[in-house]
mmCIF file of C-alpha atoms in Angstrom:
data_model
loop_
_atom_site.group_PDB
_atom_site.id
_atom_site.type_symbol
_atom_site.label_atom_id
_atom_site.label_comp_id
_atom_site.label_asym_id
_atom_site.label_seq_id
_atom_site.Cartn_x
_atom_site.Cartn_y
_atom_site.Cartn_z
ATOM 1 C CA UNK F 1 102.490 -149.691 11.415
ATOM 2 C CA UNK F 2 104.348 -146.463 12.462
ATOM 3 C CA UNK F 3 107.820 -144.538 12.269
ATOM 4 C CA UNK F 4 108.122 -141.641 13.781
ATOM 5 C CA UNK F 5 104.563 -141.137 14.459
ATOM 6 C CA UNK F 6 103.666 -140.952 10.759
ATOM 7 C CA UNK F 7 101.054 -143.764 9.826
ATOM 8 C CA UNK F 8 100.685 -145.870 6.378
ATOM 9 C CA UNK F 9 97.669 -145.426 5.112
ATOM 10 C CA UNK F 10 96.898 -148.181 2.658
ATOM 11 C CA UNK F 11 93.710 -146.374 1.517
ATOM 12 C CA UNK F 12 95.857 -143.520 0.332
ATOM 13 C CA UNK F 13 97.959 -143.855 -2.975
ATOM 14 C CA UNK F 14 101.850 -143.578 -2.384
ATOM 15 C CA UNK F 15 104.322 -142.093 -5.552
ATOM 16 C CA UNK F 16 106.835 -144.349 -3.523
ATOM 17 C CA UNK F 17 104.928 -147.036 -3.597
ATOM 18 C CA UNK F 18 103.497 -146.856 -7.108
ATOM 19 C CA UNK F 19 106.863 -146.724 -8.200
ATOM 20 C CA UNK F 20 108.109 -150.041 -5.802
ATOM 21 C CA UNK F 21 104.898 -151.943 -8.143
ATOM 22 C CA UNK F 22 105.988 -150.498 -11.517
ATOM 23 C CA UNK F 23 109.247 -151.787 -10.556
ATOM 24 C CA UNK F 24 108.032 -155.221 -9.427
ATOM 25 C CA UNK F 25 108.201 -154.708 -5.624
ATOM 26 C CA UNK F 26 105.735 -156.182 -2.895
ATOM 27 C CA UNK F 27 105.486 -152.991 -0.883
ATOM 28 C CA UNK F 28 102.154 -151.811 -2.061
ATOM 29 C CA UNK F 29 98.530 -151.968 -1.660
ATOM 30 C CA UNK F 30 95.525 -152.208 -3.526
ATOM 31 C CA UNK F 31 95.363 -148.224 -3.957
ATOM 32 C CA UNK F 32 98.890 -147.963 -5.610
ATOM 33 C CA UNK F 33 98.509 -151.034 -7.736
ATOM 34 C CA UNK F 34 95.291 -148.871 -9.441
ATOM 35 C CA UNK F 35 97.009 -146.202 -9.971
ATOM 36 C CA UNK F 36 100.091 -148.565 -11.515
ATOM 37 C CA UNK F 37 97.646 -150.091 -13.856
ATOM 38 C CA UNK F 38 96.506 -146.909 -15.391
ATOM 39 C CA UNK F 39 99.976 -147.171 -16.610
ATOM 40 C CA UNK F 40 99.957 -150.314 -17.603
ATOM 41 C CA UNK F 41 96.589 -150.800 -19.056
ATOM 42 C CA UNK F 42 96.346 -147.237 -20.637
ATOM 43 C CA UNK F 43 99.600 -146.029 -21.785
ATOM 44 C CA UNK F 44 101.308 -149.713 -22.089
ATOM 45 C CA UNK F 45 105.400 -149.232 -22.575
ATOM 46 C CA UNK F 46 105.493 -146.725 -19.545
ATOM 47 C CA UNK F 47 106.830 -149.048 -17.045
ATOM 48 C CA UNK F 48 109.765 -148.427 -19.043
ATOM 49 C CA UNK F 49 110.304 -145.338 -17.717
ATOM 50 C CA UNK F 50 110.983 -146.499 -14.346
ATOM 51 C CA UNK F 51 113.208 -149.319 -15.240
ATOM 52 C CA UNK F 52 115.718 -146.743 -17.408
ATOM 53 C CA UNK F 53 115.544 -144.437 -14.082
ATOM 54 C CA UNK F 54 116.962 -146.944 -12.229
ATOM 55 C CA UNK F 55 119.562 -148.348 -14.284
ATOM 56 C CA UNK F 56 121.059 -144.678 -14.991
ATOM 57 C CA UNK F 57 120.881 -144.521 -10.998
ATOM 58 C CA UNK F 58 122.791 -147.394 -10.540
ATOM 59 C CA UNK F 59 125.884 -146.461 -12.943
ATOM 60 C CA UNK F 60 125.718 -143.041 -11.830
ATOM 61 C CA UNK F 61 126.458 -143.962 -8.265
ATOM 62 C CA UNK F 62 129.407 -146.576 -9.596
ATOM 63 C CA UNK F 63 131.041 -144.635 -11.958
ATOM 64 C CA UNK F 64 130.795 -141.537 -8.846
ATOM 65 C CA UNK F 65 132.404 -144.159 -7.029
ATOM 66 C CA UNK F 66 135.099 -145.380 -9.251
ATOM 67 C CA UNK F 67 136.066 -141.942 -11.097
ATOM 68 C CA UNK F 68 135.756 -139.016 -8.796
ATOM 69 C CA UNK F 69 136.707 -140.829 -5.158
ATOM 70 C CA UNK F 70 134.095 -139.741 -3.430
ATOM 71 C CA UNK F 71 132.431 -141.601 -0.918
ATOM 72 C CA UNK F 72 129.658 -139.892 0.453
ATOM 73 C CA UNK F 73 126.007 -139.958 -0.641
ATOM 74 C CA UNK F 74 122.984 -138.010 0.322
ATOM 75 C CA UNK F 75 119.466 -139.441 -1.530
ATOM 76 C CA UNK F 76 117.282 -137.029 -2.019
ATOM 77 C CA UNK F 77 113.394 -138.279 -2.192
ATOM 78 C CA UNK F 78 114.968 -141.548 -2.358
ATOM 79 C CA UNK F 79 112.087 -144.079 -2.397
ATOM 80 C CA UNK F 80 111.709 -147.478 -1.079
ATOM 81 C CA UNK F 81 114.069 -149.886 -1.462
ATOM 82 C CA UNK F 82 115.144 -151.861 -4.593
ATOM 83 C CA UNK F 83 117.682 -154.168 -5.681
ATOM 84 C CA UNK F 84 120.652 -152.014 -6.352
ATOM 85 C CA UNK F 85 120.413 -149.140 -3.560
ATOM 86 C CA UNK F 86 122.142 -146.185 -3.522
ATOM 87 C CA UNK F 87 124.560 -147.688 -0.514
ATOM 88 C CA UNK F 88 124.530 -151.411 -2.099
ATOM 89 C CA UNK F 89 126.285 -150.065 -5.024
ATOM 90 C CA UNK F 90 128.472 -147.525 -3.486
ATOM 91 C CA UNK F 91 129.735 -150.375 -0.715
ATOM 92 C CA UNK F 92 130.254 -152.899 -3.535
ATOM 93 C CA UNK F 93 132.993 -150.750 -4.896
ATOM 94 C CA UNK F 94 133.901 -148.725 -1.550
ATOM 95 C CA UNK F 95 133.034 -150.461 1.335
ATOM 96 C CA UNK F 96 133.879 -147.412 3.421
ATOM 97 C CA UNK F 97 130.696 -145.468 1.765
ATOM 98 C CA UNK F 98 128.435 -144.125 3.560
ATOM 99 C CA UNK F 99 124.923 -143.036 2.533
ATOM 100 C CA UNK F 100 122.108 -140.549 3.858
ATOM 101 C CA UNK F 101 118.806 -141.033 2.523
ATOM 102 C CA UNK F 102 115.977 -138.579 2.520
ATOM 103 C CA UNK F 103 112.619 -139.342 2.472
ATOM 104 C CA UNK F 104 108.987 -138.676 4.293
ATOM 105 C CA UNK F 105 107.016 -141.627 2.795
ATOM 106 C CA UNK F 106 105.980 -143.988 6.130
ATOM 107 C CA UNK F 107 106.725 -146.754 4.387
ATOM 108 C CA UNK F 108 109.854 -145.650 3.328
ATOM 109 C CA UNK F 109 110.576 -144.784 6.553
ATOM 110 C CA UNK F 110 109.509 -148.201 8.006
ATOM 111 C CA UNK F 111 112.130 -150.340 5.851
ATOM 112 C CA UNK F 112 114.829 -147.433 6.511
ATOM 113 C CA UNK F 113 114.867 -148.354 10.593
ATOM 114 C CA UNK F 114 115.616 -152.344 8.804
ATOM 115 C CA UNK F 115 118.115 -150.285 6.935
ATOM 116 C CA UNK F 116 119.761 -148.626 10.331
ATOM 117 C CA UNK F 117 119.588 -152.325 12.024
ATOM 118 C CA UNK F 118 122.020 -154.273 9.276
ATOM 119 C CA UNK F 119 124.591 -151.339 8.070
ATOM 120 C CA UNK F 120 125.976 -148.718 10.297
ATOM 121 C CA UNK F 121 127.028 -146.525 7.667
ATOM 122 C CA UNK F 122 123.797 -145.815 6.300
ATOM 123 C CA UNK F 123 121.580 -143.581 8.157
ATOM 124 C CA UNK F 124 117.633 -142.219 7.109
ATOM 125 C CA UNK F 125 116.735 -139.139 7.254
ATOM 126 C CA UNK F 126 112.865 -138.517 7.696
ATOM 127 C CA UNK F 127 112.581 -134.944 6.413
ATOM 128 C CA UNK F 128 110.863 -133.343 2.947
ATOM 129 C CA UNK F 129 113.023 -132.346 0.383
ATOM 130 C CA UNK F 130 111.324 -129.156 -0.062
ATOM 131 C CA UNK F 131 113.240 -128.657 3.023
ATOM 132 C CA UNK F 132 117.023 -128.816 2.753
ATOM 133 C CA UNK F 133 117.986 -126.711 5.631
ATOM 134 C CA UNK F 134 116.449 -129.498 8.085
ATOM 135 C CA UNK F 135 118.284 -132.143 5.599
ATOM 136 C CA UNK F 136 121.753 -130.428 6.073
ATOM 137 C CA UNK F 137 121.842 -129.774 9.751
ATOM 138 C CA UNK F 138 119.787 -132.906 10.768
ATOM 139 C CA UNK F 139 122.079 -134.839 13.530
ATOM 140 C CA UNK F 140 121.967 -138.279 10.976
ATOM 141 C CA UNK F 141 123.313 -136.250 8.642
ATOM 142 C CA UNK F 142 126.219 -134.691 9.993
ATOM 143 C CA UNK F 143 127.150 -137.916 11.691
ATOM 144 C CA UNK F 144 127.862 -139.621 8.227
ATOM 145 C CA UNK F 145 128.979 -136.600 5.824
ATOM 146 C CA UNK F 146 131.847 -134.405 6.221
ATOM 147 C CA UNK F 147 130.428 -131.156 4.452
ATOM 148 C CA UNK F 148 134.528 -130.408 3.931
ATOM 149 C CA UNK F 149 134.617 -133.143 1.309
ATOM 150 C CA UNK F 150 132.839 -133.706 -1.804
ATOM 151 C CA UNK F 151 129.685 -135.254 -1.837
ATOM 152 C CA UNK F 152 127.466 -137.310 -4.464
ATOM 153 C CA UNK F 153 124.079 -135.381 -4.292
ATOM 154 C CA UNK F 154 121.420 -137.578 -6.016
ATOM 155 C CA UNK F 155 117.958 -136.069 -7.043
ATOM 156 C CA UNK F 156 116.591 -139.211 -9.210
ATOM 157 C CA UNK F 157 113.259 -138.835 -10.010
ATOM 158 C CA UNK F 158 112.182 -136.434 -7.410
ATOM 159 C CA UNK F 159 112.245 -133.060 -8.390
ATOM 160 C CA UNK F 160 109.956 -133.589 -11.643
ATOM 161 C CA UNK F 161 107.024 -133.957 -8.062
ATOM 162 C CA UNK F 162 108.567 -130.212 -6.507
ATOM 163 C CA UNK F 163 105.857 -127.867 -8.479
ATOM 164 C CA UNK F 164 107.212 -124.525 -9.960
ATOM 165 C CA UNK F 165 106.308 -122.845 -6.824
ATOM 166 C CA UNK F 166 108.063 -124.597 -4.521
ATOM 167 C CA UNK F 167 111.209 -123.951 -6.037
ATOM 168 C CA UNK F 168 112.794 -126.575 -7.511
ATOM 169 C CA UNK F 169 116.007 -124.680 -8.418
ATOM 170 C CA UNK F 170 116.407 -123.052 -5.093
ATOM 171 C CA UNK F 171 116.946 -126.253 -3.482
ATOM 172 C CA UNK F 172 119.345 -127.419 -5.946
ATOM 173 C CA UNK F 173 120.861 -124.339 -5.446
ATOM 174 C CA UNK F 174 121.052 -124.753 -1.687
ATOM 175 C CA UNK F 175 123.184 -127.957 -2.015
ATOM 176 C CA UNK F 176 125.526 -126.334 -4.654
ATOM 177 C CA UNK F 177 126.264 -123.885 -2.260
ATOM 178 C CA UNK F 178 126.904 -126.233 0.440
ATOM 179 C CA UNK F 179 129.252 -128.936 -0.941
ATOM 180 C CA UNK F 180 132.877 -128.524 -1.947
ATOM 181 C CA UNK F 181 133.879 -128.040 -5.130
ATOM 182 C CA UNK F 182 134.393 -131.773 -6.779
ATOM 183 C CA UNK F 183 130.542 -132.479 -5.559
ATOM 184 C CA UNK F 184 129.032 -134.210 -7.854
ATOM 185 C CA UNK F 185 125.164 -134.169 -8.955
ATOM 186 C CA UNK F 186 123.017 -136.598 -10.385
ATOM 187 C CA UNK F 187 119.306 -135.745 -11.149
ATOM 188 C CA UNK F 188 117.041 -137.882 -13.422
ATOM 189 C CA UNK F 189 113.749 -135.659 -14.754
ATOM 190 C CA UNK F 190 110.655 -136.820 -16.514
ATOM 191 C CA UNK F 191 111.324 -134.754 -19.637
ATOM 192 C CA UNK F 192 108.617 -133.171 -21.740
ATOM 193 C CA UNK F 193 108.068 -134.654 -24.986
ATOM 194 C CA UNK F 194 105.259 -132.511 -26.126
ATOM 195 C CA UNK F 195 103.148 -135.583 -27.284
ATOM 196 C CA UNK F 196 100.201 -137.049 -26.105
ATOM 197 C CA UNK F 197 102.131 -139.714 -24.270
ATOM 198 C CA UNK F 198 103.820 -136.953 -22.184
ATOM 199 C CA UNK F 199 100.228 -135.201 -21.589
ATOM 200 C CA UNK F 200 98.123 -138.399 -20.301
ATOM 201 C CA UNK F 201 101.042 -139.557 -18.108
ATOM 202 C CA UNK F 202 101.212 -136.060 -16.666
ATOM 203 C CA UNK F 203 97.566 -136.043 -16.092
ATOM 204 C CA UNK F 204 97.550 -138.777 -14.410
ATOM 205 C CA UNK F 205 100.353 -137.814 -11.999
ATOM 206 C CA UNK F 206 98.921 -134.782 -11.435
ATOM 207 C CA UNK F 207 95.143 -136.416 -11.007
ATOM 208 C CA UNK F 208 96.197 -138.690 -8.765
ATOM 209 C CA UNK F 209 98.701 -136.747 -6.305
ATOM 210 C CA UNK F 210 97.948 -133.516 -7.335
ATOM 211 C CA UNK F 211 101.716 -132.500 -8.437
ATOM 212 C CA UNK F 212 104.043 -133.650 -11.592
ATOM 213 C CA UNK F 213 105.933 -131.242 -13.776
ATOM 214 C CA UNK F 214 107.478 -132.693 -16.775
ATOM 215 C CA UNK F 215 109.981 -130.105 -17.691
ATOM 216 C CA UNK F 216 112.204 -129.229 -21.314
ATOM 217 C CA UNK F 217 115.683 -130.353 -21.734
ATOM 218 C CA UNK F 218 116.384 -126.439 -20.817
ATOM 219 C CA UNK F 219 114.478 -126.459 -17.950
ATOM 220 C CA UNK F 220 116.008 -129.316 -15.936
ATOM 221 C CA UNK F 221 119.780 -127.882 -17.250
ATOM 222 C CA UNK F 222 118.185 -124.384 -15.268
ATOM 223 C CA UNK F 223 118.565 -126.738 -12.825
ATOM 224 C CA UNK F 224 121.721 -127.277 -12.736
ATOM 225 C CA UNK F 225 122.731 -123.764 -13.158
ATOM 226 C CA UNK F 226 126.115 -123.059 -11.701
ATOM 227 C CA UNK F 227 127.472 -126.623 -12.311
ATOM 228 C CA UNK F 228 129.200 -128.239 -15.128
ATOM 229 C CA UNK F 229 127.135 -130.696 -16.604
ATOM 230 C CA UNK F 230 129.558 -133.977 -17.350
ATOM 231 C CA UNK F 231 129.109 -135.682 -20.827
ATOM 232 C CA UNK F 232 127.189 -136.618 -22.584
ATOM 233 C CA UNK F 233 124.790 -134.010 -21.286
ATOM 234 C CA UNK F 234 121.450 -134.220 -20.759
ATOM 235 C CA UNK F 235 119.824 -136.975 -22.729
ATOM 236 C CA UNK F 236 117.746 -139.974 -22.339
ATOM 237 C CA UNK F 237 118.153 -142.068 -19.247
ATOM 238 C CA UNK F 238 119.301 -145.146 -21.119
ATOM 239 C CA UNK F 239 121.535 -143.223 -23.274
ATOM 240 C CA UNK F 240 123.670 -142.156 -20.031
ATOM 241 C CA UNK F 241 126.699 -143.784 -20.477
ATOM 242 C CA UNK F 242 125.079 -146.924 -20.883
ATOM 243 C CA UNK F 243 126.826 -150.205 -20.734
ATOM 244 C CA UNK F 244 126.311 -151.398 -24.450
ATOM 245 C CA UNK F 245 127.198 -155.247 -23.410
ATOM 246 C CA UNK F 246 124.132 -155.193 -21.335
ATOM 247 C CA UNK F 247 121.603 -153.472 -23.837
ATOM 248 C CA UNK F 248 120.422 -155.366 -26.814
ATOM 249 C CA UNK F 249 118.957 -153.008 -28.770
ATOM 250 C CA UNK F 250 122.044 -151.061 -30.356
ATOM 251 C CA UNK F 251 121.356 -150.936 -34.160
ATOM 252 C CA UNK F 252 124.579 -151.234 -36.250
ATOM 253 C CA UNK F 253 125.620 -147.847 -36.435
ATOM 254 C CA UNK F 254 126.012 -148.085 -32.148
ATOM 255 C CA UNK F 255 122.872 -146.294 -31.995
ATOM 256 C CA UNK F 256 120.653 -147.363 -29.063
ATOM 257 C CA UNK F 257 117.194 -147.654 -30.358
ATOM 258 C CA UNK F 258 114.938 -145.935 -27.669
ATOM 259 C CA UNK F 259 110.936 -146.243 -27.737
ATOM 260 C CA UNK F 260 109.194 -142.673 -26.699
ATOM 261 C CA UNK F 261 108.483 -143.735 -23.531
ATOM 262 C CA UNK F 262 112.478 -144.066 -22.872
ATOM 263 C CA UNK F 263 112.417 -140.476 -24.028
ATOM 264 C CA UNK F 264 110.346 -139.727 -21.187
ATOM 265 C CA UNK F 265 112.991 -139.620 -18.449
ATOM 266 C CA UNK F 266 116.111 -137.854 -18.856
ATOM 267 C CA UNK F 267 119.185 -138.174 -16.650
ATOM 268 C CA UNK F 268 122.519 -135.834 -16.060
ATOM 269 C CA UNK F 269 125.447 -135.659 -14.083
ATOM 270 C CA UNK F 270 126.898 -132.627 -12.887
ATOM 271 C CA UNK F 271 130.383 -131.576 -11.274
ATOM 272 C CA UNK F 272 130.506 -128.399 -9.182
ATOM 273 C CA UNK F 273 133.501 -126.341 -10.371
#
């Protein structure tokens, strides 16, 4: 199986993939699946981390939708596909969204062309992140955004796998210099916890794929730099404006009771000025 002439390889481990089997998902193979049970069977209460990712994704993206009026997405690193996309829950509150999602994983690739096939306002961009000059001027993307008009920029969970070296901030940067003022930017980090939770899962990330930065509070609001960050700041994924109806475990002083692996993964929204 092929897109774009880039094959899967099933004997290679996938962070997409990993990720689609931490969150339940078929789209894996053997090789990702051992890597998911490290997590599992080794530092048990981690999967948690990828659940509280996703949910902060999801109301990010709705209340983008319903507060600001914009209606333009671009996905960085965006993964394979979940319940609860990017462009599901735009569309279910603006059906006039439209959605560019960036990614170079083949198999992320594979279920984008199924993407392309059943909604015309969602297009797939197969370029790295590292690389947001080809993202901007690629011919999908300038078909669906208007660079005139504020757009959602969403880095969830990928920049914590851009190494020091490569620049992280720059290619924040490179967006924030590109969008209108009104943008609005939404990046979930694994954030450092300095405990020996933090250190094995890191390890094993960085083991396994050979990259995986967790990074201080200070260093993912570096970030950000040149953006207002949006209450309530930078703080734990499920303590982003979380819908307290949904959650069960809010002690009586509306306190949400977090274990340390919900710690893990921080999430922020930023406005440009």
């Amino acid at each position: 199986m092929t897109y774009e002439r880039s094959p899967i390889d099933p004997a290679k481990p996938s962070i997409a993939r990993v990720y689609d089997y931490l969150l339940g998902g078929k789209d894996n193979y053997a090789v990702d699946r051992e890597i998911g049970d490290v997590f599992k069977r080794d530092l048990p209460g981690s999967v948690a981390i990828a659940y509280a990712n996703r949910a902060a994704l999801t109301r990010a993206v709705a209340e983008i939708v319903k507060s600001t009026g914009i209606r333009q997405f671009i996905d960085l690193g965006s993964g394979l596909p979940t319940a609860d996309n990017v462009h599901q829950v735009a569309q279910r509150h603006a059906p006039e969204a439209t959605v560019v999602y960036v990614d170079t994983d083949p198999q992320v690739l594979v279920h984008g062309r199924a993407l392309l096939e059943k909604d015309d306002r969602t297009r797939v961009v197969a370029v790295d992140v590292r690389n947001p000059e080809a993202v901007h001027t690629h011919p999908d993307t300038l078909e669906l955004i208007d660079f005139t008009r504020p757009v959602a920029v969403i880095f969830s969970a990928i920049l914590h796998h851009v190494n020091d070296d490569e620049d992280p901030a720059g290619i924040v940067r490179y967006w924030r210099d590109r969008v209108p003022s009104g943008s609005h930017f939404f990046v979930s980090h694994f954030r450092s916890g300095n405990n020996p939770e933090t250190q094995e899962a890191e390890k094993v990330l960085q083991q396994t794929f050979g990259r995986g930065r967790w990074r201080t509070d200070a260093e993912i609001a570096a970030l950000l730099d040149g953006l207002e960050i949006l209450d309530p700041g930078i703080v734990p994924a499920p303590l982003w404006r979380p819908d307290q109806t949904a959650t069960p475990a809010w002690n009586s002083s509306g306190e949400r009771q977090l274990t340390v692996w919900e710690h893990l993964i921080a999430a922020a929204l930023a406005r440009k000025p």
